[in-house]
Short mmCIF file of C-alpha atoms and ligand atoms in Angstrom, two decimals:
data_model
loop_
_atom_site.label_atom_id
_atom_site.label_comp_id
_atom_site.label_asym_id
_atom_site.label_seq_id
_atom_site.Cartn_x
_atom_site.Cartn_y
_atom_site.Cartn_z
CA UNK A 1 186.91 117.26 -25.51
CA UNK A 2 183.42 116.29 -25.28
CA UNK A 3 181.82 113.73 -27.58
CA UNK A 4 178.46 114.31 -29.20
CA UNK A 5 175.46 113.32 -28.13
CA UNK A 6 173.58 110.44 -30.43
CA UNK A 7 173.08 111.80 -33.90
CA UNK A 8 169.23 110.08 -33.44
CA UNK A 9 168.79 112.45 -30.58
CA UNK A 10 170.29 115.57 -32.07
CA UNK A 11 167.66 115.07 -34.97
CA UNK A 12 164.38 115.23 -32.78
CA UNK A 13 162.65 118.37 -32.37
CA UNK A 14 160.45 119.17 -29.17
CA UNK A 15 156.91 118.89 -29.39
CA UNK A 16 155.27 121.99 -30.70
CA UNK A 17 152.00 121.16 -29.14
CA UNK A 18 153.32 121.09 -25.67
CA UNK A 19 155.75 124.28 -26.62
CA UNK A 20 153.14 126.09 -27.36
CA UNK A 21 151.03 125.42 -24.51
CA UNK A 22 153.80 125.95 -21.73
CA UNK A 23 154.04 129.30 -23.78
CA UNK A 24 150.36 130.03 -23.34
CA UNK A 25 150.59 128.92 -19.69
CA UNK A 26 153.64 130.96 -18.89
CA UNK A 27 151.74 134.36 -20.44
CA UNK A 28 148.69 133.51 -18.34
CA UNK A 29 150.71 133.12 -15.25
CA UNK A 30 152.48 136.52 -16.13
CA UNK A 31 149.00 138.06 -16.34
CA UNK A 32 148.54 138.53 -19.92
CA UNK A 33 145.04 138.15 -21.31
CA UNK A 34 145.67 135.20 -23.93
CA UNK A 35 142.96 132.98 -24.94
CA UNK A 36 144.44 129.41 -25.58
CA UNK A 37 143.68 126.66 -28.42
CA UNK A 38 146.84 124.86 -28.24
CA UNK A 39 147.37 121.61 -26.41
CA UNK A 40 144.10 119.33 -27.52
CA UNK A 41 143.06 118.20 -23.50
CA UNK A 42 139.62 118.29 -22.75
CA UNK A 43 138.78 121.30 -20.32
CA UNK A 44 136.76 119.10 -17.90
CA UNK A 45 137.68 117.95 -14.55
CA UNK A 46 138.16 113.97 -14.29
CA UNK A 47 134.71 112.30 -13.31
CA UNK A 48 134.23 112.24 -9.31
CA UNK A 49 133.89 108.07 -9.30
CA UNK A 50 137.29 108.10 -11.05
CA UNK A 51 139.03 110.78 -8.73
CA UNK A 52 137.67 108.78 -5.94
CA UNK A 53 139.05 105.48 -6.95
CA UNK A 54 142.60 107.26 -7.51
CA UNK A 55 142.14 108.76 -3.77
CA UNK A 56 141.28 105.47 -2.36
CA UNK A 57 144.16 103.62 -3.75
CA UNK A 58 146.54 105.89 -1.99
CA UNK A 59 144.32 105.70 1.16
CA UNK A 60 144.73 102.06 1.01
CA UNK A 61 148.31 102.00 0.40
CA UNK A 62 148.77 100.58 -3.03
CA UNK A 63 151.43 102.83 -3.52
CA UNK A 64 154.17 99.76 -4.88
CA UNK A 65 154.99 99.03 -8.18
CA UNK A 66 152.98 96.63 -10.33
CA UNK A 67 153.41 94.48 -13.21
CA UNK A 68 155.35 96.19 -15.68
CA UNK A 69 152.53 96.43 -18.28
CA UNK A 70 149.77 97.04 -16.03
CA UNK A 71 147.42 95.24 -12.88
CA UNK A 72 145.25 92.39 -14.41
CA UNK A 73 142.01 94.51 -12.61
CA UNK A 74 143.01 97.04 -15.32
CA UNK A 75 143.72 95.07 -18.14
CA UNK A 76 140.47 93.09 -17.46
CA UNK A 77 138.24 96.44 -17.32
CA UNK A 78 140.12 97.39 -20.94
CA UNK A 79 139.19 93.95 -22.43
CA UNK A 80 135.68 94.71 -21.18
CA UNK A 81 135.41 98.07 -22.50
CA UNK A 82 136.62 97.28 -25.97
CA UNK A 83 134.11 94.24 -26.20
CA UNK A 84 131.30 96.75 -25.16
CA UNK A 85 132.67 99.59 -27.61
CA UNK A 86 133.92 97.70 -30.41
CA UNK A 87 132.78 94.26 -30.33
CA UNK A 88 136.47 93.25 -29.88
CA UNK A 89 137.92 90.14 -28.30
CA UNK A 90 141.05 90.26 -26.62
CA UNK A 91 142.68 88.50 -23.70
CA UNK A 92 144.16 89.96 -20.58
CA UNK A 93 147.77 88.81 -22.32
CA UNK A 94 147.33 90.69 -25.29
CA UNK A 95 146.95 94.14 -23.25
CA UNK A 96 149.84 96.56 -22.77
CA UNK A 97 149.11 99.57 -20.32
CA UNK A 98 151.81 102.08 -20.58
CA UNK A 99 152.41 105.88 -19.40
CA UNK A 100 150.05 107.68 -21.75
CA UNK A 101 149.10 106.32 -24.89
CA UNK A 102 152.02 108.39 -26.45
CA UNK A 103 154.31 105.87 -24.95
CA UNK A 104 152.37 103.27 -26.18
CA UNK A 105 153.02 104.33 -30.08
CA UNK A 106 156.56 104.92 -29.34
CA UNK A 107 156.86 101.36 -27.90
CA UNK A 108 155.10 100.18 -30.75
CA UNK A 109 157.14 101.45 -33.16
CA UNK A 110 160.52 100.58 -31.45
CA UNK A 111 158.95 97.11 -31.25
CA UNK A 112 158.15 96.92 -34.80
CA UNK A 113 161.15 98.64 -36.65
CA UNK A 114 164.82 98.00 -37.32
CA UNK A 115 166.87 100.58 -38.43
CA UNK A 116 165.91 101.75 -41.38
CA UNK A 117 162.64 100.34 -41.94
CA UNK A 118 160.09 102.37 -43.23
CA UNK A 119 156.98 103.51 -41.66
CA UNK A 120 154.32 105.07 -44.08
CA UNK A 121 151.88 107.84 -42.32
CA UNK A 122 149.09 110.12 -43.84
CA UNK A 123 149.90 113.76 -43.48
CA UNK A 124 148.95 115.91 -41.94
CA UNK A 125 149.71 113.82 -38.91
CA UNK A 126 150.05 114.24 -35.49
CA UNK A 127 153.30 115.86 -34.52
CA UNK A 128 154.78 113.17 -32.53
CA UNK A 129 154.57 110.17 -34.88
CA UNK A 130 157.51 111.85 -36.97
CA UNK A 131 159.70 112.09 -34.00
CA UNK A 132 159.06 109.14 -32.84
CA UNK A 133 159.80 107.03 -35.93
CA UNK A 134 163.02 108.76 -35.92
CA UNK A 135 163.66 108.02 -32.50
CA UNK A 136 163.01 104.43 -33.29
CA UNK A 137 165.45 104.73 -35.99
CA UNK A 138 163.14 104.05 -38.74
CA UNK A 139 162.12 106.26 -41.32
CA UNK A 140 159.07 108.20 -41.81
CA UNK A 141 157.21 107.80 -45.50
CA UNK A 142 154.42 110.65 -45.72
CA UNK A 143 151.63 110.30 -47.80
CA UNK A 144 150.23 113.81 -48.66
CA UNK A 145 146.48 114.80 -48.22
CA UNK A 146 144.17 117.84 -48.80
CA UNK A 147 141.09 119.20 -48.13
CA UNK A 148 139.88 118.01 -51.34
CA UNK A 149 140.02 114.39 -50.35
CA UNK A 150 138.80 115.31 -46.82
CA UNK A 151 142.59 114.77 -45.61
CA UNK A 152 142.21 111.13 -45.87
CA UNK A 153 144.41 108.45 -48.11
CA UNK A 154 143.17 105.87 -50.18
CA UNK A 155 144.25 102.30 -50.66
CA UNK A 156 145.71 103.40 -53.85
CA UNK A 157 147.91 105.86 -52.40
CA UNK A 158 149.14 103.23 -49.64
CA UNK A 159 149.79 100.43 -52.07
CA UNK A 160 151.83 102.59 -54.37
CA UNK A 161 153.72 103.78 -51.70
CA UNK A 162 155.08 100.13 -50.11
CA UNK A 163 158.54 99.13 -50.76
CA UNK A 164 160.38 96.09 -49.68
CA UNK A 165 161.37 98.26 -46.57
CA UNK A 166 157.85 98.99 -45.34
CA UNK A 167 157.18 97.48 -42.05
CA UNK A 168 154.21 99.41 -40.72
CA UNK A 169 151.71 102.56 -41.32
CA UNK A 170 150.20 104.65 -38.44
CA UNK A 171 146.59 105.42 -39.13
CA UNK A 172 145.37 107.83 -36.68
CA UNK A 173 141.59 107.59 -36.68
CA UNK A 174 139.77 109.91 -35.72
CA UNK A 175 142.62 111.90 -37.06
CA UNK A 176 144.41 114.73 -34.67
CA UNK A 177 145.04 117.37 -36.30
CA UNK A 178 142.04 117.07 -38.88
CA UNK A 179 139.18 115.65 -37.50
CA UNK A 180 138.39 113.56 -40.04
CA UNK A 181 137.00 109.89 -39.68
CA UNK A 182 137.24 107.16 -41.97
CA UNK A 183 134.58 105.24 -42.86
CA UNK A 184 134.36 101.12 -42.60
CA UNK A 185 134.52 100.48 -46.34
CA UNK A 186 137.44 103.12 -46.55
CA UNK A 187 139.22 101.22 -43.55
CA UNK A 188 138.21 97.93 -45.46
CA UNK A 189 140.24 99.15 -48.59
CA UNK A 190 143.09 100.14 -46.61
CA UNK A 191 143.32 97.03 -44.45
CA UNK A 192 142.79 94.63 -47.95
CA UNK A 193 146.33 96.50 -48.84
CA UNK A 194 147.85 95.82 -45.27
CA UNK A 195 146.89 92.18 -45.65
CA UNK A 196 148.22 91.56 -49.20
CA UNK A 197 151.52 92.90 -48.25
CA UNK A 198 151.91 92.17 -44.62
CA UNK A 199 152.38 95.58 -43.15
CA UNK A 200 151.65 95.98 -39.90
CA UNK A 201 149.27 98.97 -38.52
CA UNK A 202 149.38 100.85 -35.32
CA UNK A 203 145.88 102.08 -35.74
CA UNK A 204 145.90 105.24 -33.05
CA UNK A 205 142.38 105.30 -32.07
CA UNK A 206 142.27 107.59 -29.06
CA UNK A 207 139.64 109.86 -29.97
CA UNK A 208 137.42 107.06 -30.85
CA UNK A 209 134.47 108.21 -28.28
CA UNK A 210 134.47 111.60 -29.90
CA UNK A 211 132.60 111.20 -33.09
CA UNK A 212 129.62 113.48 -34.22
CA UNK A 213 126.96 113.58 -36.49
CA UNK A 214 125.64 110.14 -35.23
CA UNK A 215 128.42 108.78 -36.95
CA UNK A 216 129.44 105.41 -36.24
CA UNK A 217 133.01 104.58 -35.27
CA UNK A 218 134.73 101.40 -36.70
CA UNK A 219 137.65 100.00 -34.94
CA UNK A 220 140.72 98.74 -37.29
CA UNK A 221 141.09 95.43 -35.53
CA UNK A 222 137.38 94.64 -36.31
CA UNK A 223 137.82 94.27 -39.70
CA UNK A 224 138.47 90.59 -39.86
CA UNK A 225 140.77 88.31 -38.15
CA UNK A 226 144.22 88.76 -40.29
CA UNK A 227 143.76 92.54 -39.98
CA UNK A 228 143.46 92.16 -36.25
CA UNK A 229 146.76 89.94 -35.97
CA UNK A 230 148.75 92.54 -37.91
CA UNK A 231 147.28 95.31 -35.73
CA UNK A 232 148.46 97.23 -32.62
CA UNK A 233 145.44 99.34 -31.44
CA UNK A 234 145.91 101.89 -29.39
CA UNK A 235 143.64 103.81 -27.11
CA UNK A 236 143.63 105.53 -23.69
CA UNK A 237 141.88 107.37 -20.61
CA UNK A 238 142.94 110.73 -21.56
CA UNK A 239 140.85 112.06 -24.05
CA UNK A 240 137.66 109.92 -23.19
CA UNK A 241 137.58 110.59 -19.55
CA UNK A 242 139.43 113.96 -19.03
CA UNK A 243 142.73 112.25 -17.54
CA UNK A 244 145.19 113.56 -19.61
CA UNK A 245 147.13 114.27 -16.28
CA UNK A 246 146.82 110.61 -15.07
CA UNK A 247 149.03 109.15 -17.69
CA UNK A 248 147.34 106.04 -18.80
CA UNK A 249 147.22 104.52 -22.38
CA UNK A 250 146.90 101.28 -23.49
CA UNK A 251 147.66 98.89 -26.59
CA UNK A 252 146.33 95.99 -28.02
CA UNK A 253 148.04 93.45 -30.14
CA UNK A 254 148.64 89.90 -30.86
CA UNK A 255 150.24 87.93 -27.77
CA UNK A 256 154.01 88.06 -29.11
CA UNK A 257 153.88 91.66 -29.79
CA UNK A 258 152.33 92.55 -26.54
CA UNK A 259 154.95 90.49 -24.85
CA UNK A 260 157.57 92.49 -26.59
CA UNK A 261 155.97 95.73 -25.98
CA UNK A 262 155.90 94.52 -21.97
CA UNK A 263 159.57 93.68 -22.13
CA UNK A 264 160.50 97.41 -23.32
CA UNK A 265 158.25 98.85 -20.66
CA UNK A 266 159.51 96.37 -17.72
CA UNK A 267 163.22 98.23 -18.60
CA UNK A 268 162.15 101.79 -19.21
CA UNK A 269 158.89 103.18 -17.33
CA UNK A 270 158.63 100.20 -15.11
CA UNK A 271 154.84 100.56 -15.13
CA UNK A 272 152.25 103.42 -14.80
CA UNK A 273 151.67 105.02 -11.30
CA UNK A 274 149.79 102.44 -8.95
CA UNK A 275 147.01 104.75 -8.07
CA UNK A 276 146.51 106.20 -11.76
CA UNK A 277 145.82 102.42 -12.71
CA UNK A 278 143.26 102.21 -9.96
CA UNK A 279 141.45 105.50 -11.51
CA UNK A 280 141.65 103.89 -15.01
CA UNK A 281 140.06 100.45 -14.05
CA UNK A 282 137.00 102.53 -12.50
CA UNK A 283 137.04 104.70 -15.91
CA UNK A 284 136.73 101.79 -18.36
CA UNK A 285 134.76 99.38 -16.13
CA UNK A 286 132.77 102.09 -14.13
CA UNK A 287 129.52 104.13 -15.20
CA UNK A 288 130.43 106.09 -18.68
CA UNK A 289 127.50 108.46 -18.70
CA UNK A 290 130.11 111.53 -18.21
CA UNK A 291 132.08 110.63 -21.30
CA UNK A 292 128.62 111.23 -23.26
CA UNK A 293 128.16 114.57 -21.65
CA UNK A 294 131.57 115.95 -22.50
CA UNK A 295 131.05 114.31 -25.85
CA UNK A 296 127.93 116.47 -26.55
CA UNK A 297 129.60 119.36 -25.17
CA UNK A 298 132.69 118.96 -28.14
CA UNK A 299 129.98 118.65 -30.70
CA UNK A 300 128.38 122.09 -29.77
CA UNK A 301 131.62 123.57 -29.65
CA UNK A 302 132.57 122.30 -33.06
CA UNK A 303 129.28 123.23 -34.85
CA UNK A 304 129.88 126.97 -33.77
CA UNK A 305 133.86 127.28 -34.01
CA UNK A 306 133.20 125.90 -37.50
CA UNK A 307 130.44 128.16 -38.60
CA UNK A 308 131.95 131.13 -37.27
CA UNK A 309 135.17 130.48 -38.62
CA UNK A 310 133.94 130.39 -42.10
CA UNK A 311 132.11 133.42 -41.90
CA UNK A 312 135.43 135.06 -41.12
CA UNK A 313 136.96 136.55 -44.27
CA UNK A 314 140.79 134.99 -44.93
CA UNK A 315 140.44 131.99 -43.28
CA UNK A 316 138.67 129.12 -43.63
CA UNK A 317 138.19 125.33 -42.45
CA UNK A 318 136.36 122.15 -43.24
CA UNK A 319 134.07 120.17 -41.06
CA UNK A 320 135.74 118.10 -38.80
CA UNK A 321 133.57 114.74 -37.64
CA UNK A 322 135.62 113.62 -34.38
CA UNK A 323 138.33 114.18 -31.93
CA UNK A 324 138.07 118.00 -30.97
CA UNK A 325 140.32 120.15 -33.55
CA UNK A 326 139.63 122.01 -36.60
CA UNK A 327 142.14 123.15 -39.16
CA UNK A 328 142.08 126.74 -40.05
CA UNK A 329 143.06 127.14 -43.71
CA UNK A 330 145.46 130.23 -44.39
CA UNK A 331 146.05 129.70 -48.08
CA UNK A 332 144.46 133.05 -48.75
CA UNK A 333 146.50 134.69 -46.05
CA UNK A 334 150.12 133.16 -47.26
CA UNK A 335 152.28 135.36 -49.17
CA UNK A 336 150.46 138.75 -47.80
CA UNK A 337 151.30 141.14 -45.16
CA UNK A 338 149.48 141.16 -41.85
CA UNK A 339 150.36 144.10 -39.20
CA UNK A 340 153.54 144.87 -41.49
CA UNK A 341 154.84 141.13 -41.08
CA UNK A 342 155.25 138.61 -43.99
CA UNK A 343 153.26 135.75 -43.44
CA UNK A 344 154.75 133.02 -45.50
CA UNK A 345 153.79 130.23 -43.54
CA UNK A 346 151.47 128.92 -40.47
CA UNK A 347 154.49 129.34 -38.18
CA UNK A 348 154.68 133.03 -39.17
CA UNK A 349 150.66 133.34 -38.77
CA UNK A 350 150.76 131.53 -35.65
CA UNK A 351 153.49 133.48 -34.24
CA UNK A 352 151.84 137.15 -34.78
CA UNK A 353 148.78 135.77 -33.66
CA UNK A 354 149.73 134.74 -30.42
CA UNK A 355 152.04 138.51 -29.94
CA UNK A 356 149.39 140.88 -31.89
CA UNK A 357 146.27 138.96 -31.38
CA UNK A 358 146.63 137.22 -28.19
CA UNK A 359 145.29 133.62 -29.19
CA UNK A 360 147.37 130.58 -29.06
CA UNK A 361 147.20 128.61 -31.94
CA UNK A 362 149.23 125.45 -33.35
CA UNK A 363 151.08 126.20 -36.67
CA UNK A 364 150.86 122.95 -38.54
CA UNK A 365 154.20 122.83 -39.99
CA UNK A 366 155.50 120.22 -37.73
CA UNK A 367 152.13 118.39 -38.50
CA UNK A 368 153.13 118.39 -42.28
CA UNK A 369 150.80 120.93 -43.06
CA UNK A 370 152.32 124.06 -43.29
CA UNK A 371 149.40 126.27 -44.63
CA UNK A 372 147.05 125.25 -41.68
CA UNK A 373 147.06 126.14 -38.25
CA UNK A 374 145.09 124.07 -35.59
CA UNK A 375 142.78 124.91 -32.91
CA UNK A 376 141.55 122.76 -30.38
CA UNK A 377 137.76 123.19 -29.27
CA UNK A 378 138.73 121.31 -26.22
CA UNK A 379 138.02 124.77 -24.40
CA UNK A 380 134.55 126.66 -23.10
CA UNK A 381 132.23 128.08 -25.31
CA UNK A 382 133.52 131.45 -23.86
CA UNK A 383 137.09 131.29 -24.91
CA UNK A 384 135.87 129.68 -28.06
CA UNK A 385 133.84 133.08 -28.73
CA UNK A 386 136.51 135.41 -27.31
CA UNK A 387 138.87 133.91 -29.69
CA UNK A 388 137.03 133.87 -32.79
CA UNK A 389 136.48 137.80 -32.09
CA UNK A 390 139.75 138.29 -31.75
CA UNK A 391 140.57 136.59 -34.94
CA UNK A 392 137.73 138.50 -36.82
CA UNK A 393 139.63 141.77 -35.33
CA UNK A 394 143.13 140.77 -36.30
CA UNK A 395 142.40 139.76 -39.64
CA UNK A 396 140.00 143.05 -39.99
CA UNK A 397 142.71 145.62 -38.74
N1 PMP B 1 147.66 109.97 -29.79
C1 PMP B 1 147.29 111.17 -30.38
C2 PMP B 1 146.68 111.21 -31.85
C3 PMP B 1 146.95 112.10 -29.74
O1 PMP B 1 146.57 113.39 -30.07
C4 PMP B 1 147.27 111.97 -28.23
C5 PMP B 1 147.62 113.17 -27.10
N2 PMP B 1 148.35 113.31 -26.79
C6 PMP B 1 148.14 110.55 -27.74
C7 PMP B 1 148.07 109.80 -28.85
C8 PMP B 1 148.65 110.63 -26.37
O2 PMP B 1 147.53 110.74 -25.55
P1 PMP B 1 148.34 110.16 -24.14
O3 PMP B 1 149.54 109.95 -24.39
O4 PMP B 1 147.91 111.50 -22.93
O5 PMP B 1 147.50 109.10 -23.67
N1 LIG B 2 147.72 115.08 -28.36
C1 LIG B 2 147.47 116.70 -27.78
C2 LIG B 2 148.05 117.52 -28.65
O1 LIG B 2 147.88 117.06 -29.81
C3 LIG B 2 148.39 116.71 -26.21
C4 LIG B 2 149.70 117.43 -26.26
C5 LIG B 2 150.60 116.49 -26.76
O2 LIG B 2 150.71 115.17 -26.37
O3 LIG B 2 151.65 116.34 -28.02
O4 LIG B 2 147.93 118.69 -28.53
#
């Protein structure tokens, strides 16, 4: 008789975003005319200077292991980038490079949490956080938000959720999936609560370069020395430099935590691919103009998708200020029949919209928001127009 796999692993659910993306890619490969707004990844090519650095690294035979938490060259490039972007001072000994920011978040949670420790996170949340907390043996404590509060938590809400078991909170700013951005004042109030109770903060700022309407970004760690000590800052190359497949993310933390995270990496992934680290060093230390060109394109797409979505009967959305996602509110459709199918939640809607409307969106059930579907507008204007034409037709029929 075979024994059961671990209880922890049996409770882990696959990533909805990656599942939708694979299904969409398979449908396309099968010749089906489907339009995709699933996984959030820039549709731009990695800029040429970065590609050249990766190619040169292979040609120069940089094909051996590097230190587990990244090369000194890359860590120096990251230190330079966060100084320029956020006026933050870190030493290279505080930098932990991993194979994607996703892995950095997972290692950060693992290093902070013992079994049974509580991790606070606002909903809607990025789908992977909940599963990562469970994988690390922690207990997710979800703070609900809605459109009325721009999907943001308050310091009071946070304080009320803190117990003796609270170890940390995860704050994703700008947020995936809501696109909302916290102001400096809002962050300061949250930071004060964290310092008062000694709560660590995993500040996932992977979308920090993607802000619109001339809004200024505040990095959580910039709110004071005590806050900085408690913060594990997460960022990376994927979103800002169109480098999702290179798999380079980083964490910045106090030296003790950085060392512990490095230890975890040394026993799990080893180190990120050497040529990818070379490319990322060029991304962070080299010219930054392509980043801004991509940001402007996203802003133009956001303006179009939001205006158009709000003109379509049955759905609505609020204006996101960052990242490249928009939350489509389905509340008017829930409990009604569409094309002969009862819509009970976003899963029902997204499934039908894909099969009948030929559009892939992400149902936010797994994001703690079962009345919303997420559209990623990191796709061409042409696709966005076509997707909305299809939505209009799908809801009108
Ligand atoms: N955090 C958030 C909120 C994300 O949306 C993503 C996107 N995958 C990541 C972290 C991880 O990015 P990556 O692993 O590609 O660096
Ligand atoms: N973070 C992106 C998303 O939410 C990419 C997919 C993933 O890593 O889950 O769509």
